[in-house]
Amino acid sequence: MKILVVNCGSSSLKFQLIDAVSEEIIAKGLCERIGINGSQMVYTPKGGEKKKTQAPMPSHVEAIQLVLDALTDAKTGVISSLSEIGAVGHRIVHGGEKFARATIITNEVMKAIEECSDLAPLHNPANLIGITACQKLMPKTPMVAVFDTAFHQTMPEEAYLYAIPYSYYEKYKIRRYGFHGTSHSYVSKKAAEVLGREYTTMKIIVCHLGNGASVSAVENGKSIDTSMGLTPLEGLIMGTRSGDLDPSIMEFIAHKEGKSVDEIMNVLNKESGVLGLSGGFSSDFRDLEDAYEAGQTASVRAMTAFAYRVVKYIGAYAAAMNGVDAICFTAGLGENSPLIRKLIGERLGYLGITIDAEQNNKRGEDTVISTKDSKVKVLVIPTNEELAIARETHCLIKIS
Ligand code: AMP
């Protein structure tokens, strides 16, 4: 069975067509600037050339139509008809407390996703638009929703509650949800596999370090804590997001700079993180690393603070689980940056961790980067959220 994995943003749509049995990517691509002038689709069939198509995409319906046309195109297509697509797996950002696992999409599920839009006003509406567009063009194909928050629904109350009046939790469901769940689940399982250990008896810390970044504590196969909260703003320092801070800072900036709440939120989401710490130099870790190596003060400051925050979370989660067997690095930065892993690893000696410098320089494959005698294993595991979504979708379709 072939599964189409769809990840819709407000003006973008990423897709992969995956063979559920061989787990091969048959085609992949991206539609950008949906609803804006200059829309284009980038499409790459397996073993073929990347092709860019400029075409108007006033909405996600036209974008999906272009994707389906490309997939079935006589020359560059990879399937002969849409009936070869057995199911569509949709990445949904927020499932609130309603969804602790992936689910087949029904009208009730659509309504429940809509009800969670309050919690993810930028993402859930876009995800819903993507589902509706696919349903319109593939009315008979089953659709599955896979939630970013679902894996973390196993967090205990003491980890997910904020110490604010409990009535806010009861009335508005203000609590910590966590994100990147598909990645944390995939990477932690894979780490157990690579180490030849039983997943359900391990204590694993996953560091998903990309433009958005989060750490999770996975004990016996269940997420028991994670660094993102009600929204993806909490936790680690990120590309442009501040991560943890004293909430009073908002009031302070409001008074000093005459900014509204919306303006301050924009600063915390878009102008902070390593971009802010580097004095506006860059949010891209490749730029920061080059400048760090050259000794540029602003980048040294940003990279050092970033690594320090990760080290603090690792310590907290080792304490929360009363130990740790393995620490995993994943996502753009975690997978590709020996430097950041070194900066973090050299502060973990108290856990009996030593990083093997040679192993740490490898890229793009599952690798144990700690030395043989390291008490806690440290691994690089490239994440694959699309494959994880395809697996969950296939699993649900098979049993339905
Ligand atoms: P993601 O959000 O997972 O796509 O990760 C994006 C982040 O990973 C960006 O800040 C990139 O600069 C960073 N990144 C990607 N490749 C590298 C690399 N080779 N070295 C350092 N950082 C990288």
Short mmCIF file of N, CA and C and ligand atoms in Angstrom, two decimals, residues 180 208-213 239 274 283-289 330-338 363 383 385, ligand 1:
data_model
loop_
_atom_site.label_atom_id
_atom_site.label_comp_id
_atom_site.label_asym_id
_atom_site.label_seq_id
_atom_site.Cartn_x
_atom_site.Cartn_y
_atom_site.Cartn_z
N HIS A 180 6.63 17.97 18.72
CA HIS A 180 7.63 17.09 18.10
C HIS A 180 7.43 15.63 18.54
N HIS A 208 15.74 16.91 20.37
CA HIS A 208 15.35 17.25 19.00
C HIS A 208 15.80 18.69 18.79
N LEU A 209 16.94 18.86 18.13
CA LEU A 209 17.53 20.19 18.00
C LEU A 209 17.48 20.65 16.54
N GLY A 210 16.48 21.44 16.23
CA GLY A 210 16.36 22.03 14.89
C GLY A 210 16.10 23.50 15.08
N ASN A 211 15.45 24.10 14.11
CA ASN A 211 15.07 25.49 14.25
C ASN A 211 14.12 25.63 15.44
N GLY A 212 13.17 24.71 15.52
CA GLY A 212 12.40 24.51 16.76
C GLY A 212 13.12 23.40 17.52
N ALA A 213 13.18 23.48 18.84
CA ALA A 213 13.97 22.48 19.57
C ALA A 213 13.25 22.06 20.84
N GLY A 239 15.89 28.71 17.34
CA GLY A 239 16.39 29.60 16.30
C GLY A 239 15.97 31.04 16.59
N VAL A 274 18.58 32.15 19.46
CA VAL A 274 19.97 32.45 19.10
C VAL A 274 20.07 33.67 18.20
N SER A 283 19.74 33.23 12.79
CA SER A 283 19.03 32.17 13.51
C SER A 283 19.49 30.82 12.96
N ASP A 284 20.32 30.84 11.94
CA ASP A 284 20.74 29.59 11.30
C ASP A 284 22.05 29.12 11.94
N PHE A 285 21.99 27.88 12.44
CA PHE A 285 23.15 27.38 13.19
C PHE A 285 24.40 27.20 12.32
N ARG A 286 24.20 27.07 10.99
CA ARG A 286 25.40 26.96 10.15
C ARG A 286 26.19 28.26 10.19
N ASP A 287 25.46 29.39 10.11
CA ASP A 287 26.13 30.71 10.19
C ASP A 287 26.80 30.87 11.55
N LEU A 288 26.04 30.49 12.59
CA LEU A 288 26.55 30.68 13.96
C LEU A 288 27.79 29.83 14.21
N GLU A 289 27.78 28.61 13.68
CA GLU A 289 28.94 27.72 13.88
C GLU A 289 30.18 28.28 13.22
N THR A 330 18.90 14.53 17.52
CA THR A 330 18.23 14.43 16.22
C THR A 330 17.85 15.81 15.70
N ALA A 331 17.28 15.84 14.48
CA ALA A 331 16.84 17.05 13.75
C ALA A 331 18.05 17.81 13.17
N GLY A 332 17.76 18.86 12.39
CA GLY A 332 18.78 19.54 11.59
C GLY A 332 20.10 19.77 12.29
N LEU A 333 20.05 20.36 13.46
CA LEU A 333 21.27 20.67 14.20
C LEU A 333 21.80 19.43 14.93
N GLY A 334 20.92 18.73 15.61
CA GLY A 334 21.32 17.55 16.39
C GLY A 334 21.98 16.49 15.52
N GLU A 335 21.49 16.35 14.28
CA GLU A 335 22.03 15.31 13.40
C GLU A 335 23.32 15.74 12.72
N ASN A 336 23.43 17.06 12.46
CA ASN A 336 24.52 17.51 11.57
C ASN A 336 25.65 18.29 12.23
N SER A 337 25.53 18.53 13.53
CA SER A 337 26.54 19.40 14.12
C SER A 337 27.39 18.70 15.18
N PRO A 338 28.57 18.22 14.78
CA PRO A 338 29.48 17.65 15.78
C PRO A 338 29.82 18.67 16.86
N ARG A 363 28.02 11.49 9.87
CA ARG A 363 26.77 12.19 9.57
C ARG A 363 25.76 11.29 8.90
N THR A 383 16.00 11.80 12.46
CA THR A 383 14.56 11.63 12.63
C THR A 383 13.90 11.42 11.27
N GLU A 385 10.01 11.94 10.50
CA GLU A 385 8.62 12.12 10.93
C GLU A 385 7.65 11.61 9.87
P1 AMP B 1 15.28 21.59 11.25
O1 AMP B 1 14.34 22.58 11.89
O2 AMP B 1 15.28 20.25 11.90
O3 AMP B 1 15.14 21.53 9.76
O4 AMP B 1 16.76 22.17 11.52
C1 AMP B 1 17.16 23.40 10.98
C2 AMP B 1 18.42 23.87 11.69
O5 AMP B 1 19.47 22.88 11.55
C3 AMP B 1 18.95 25.17 11.11
O6 AMP B 1 19.30 26.08 12.12
C4 AMP B 1 20.20 24.73 10.37
O7 AMP B 1 21.16 25.72 10.35
C5 AMP B 1 20.67 23.55 11.21
N1 AMP B 1 21.56 22.73 10.39
C6 AMP B 1 21.28 22.04 9.28
N2 AMP B 1 22.40 21.47 8.78
C7 AMP B 1 23.42 21.82 9.59
C8 AMP B 1 24.82 21.58 9.63
N3 AMP B 1 25.42 20.84 8.69
N4 AMP B 1 25.53 22.10 10.64
C9 AMP B 1 24.95 22.85 11.59
N5 AMP B 1 23.64 23.14 11.61
C10 AMP B 1 22.87 22.63 10.63
#
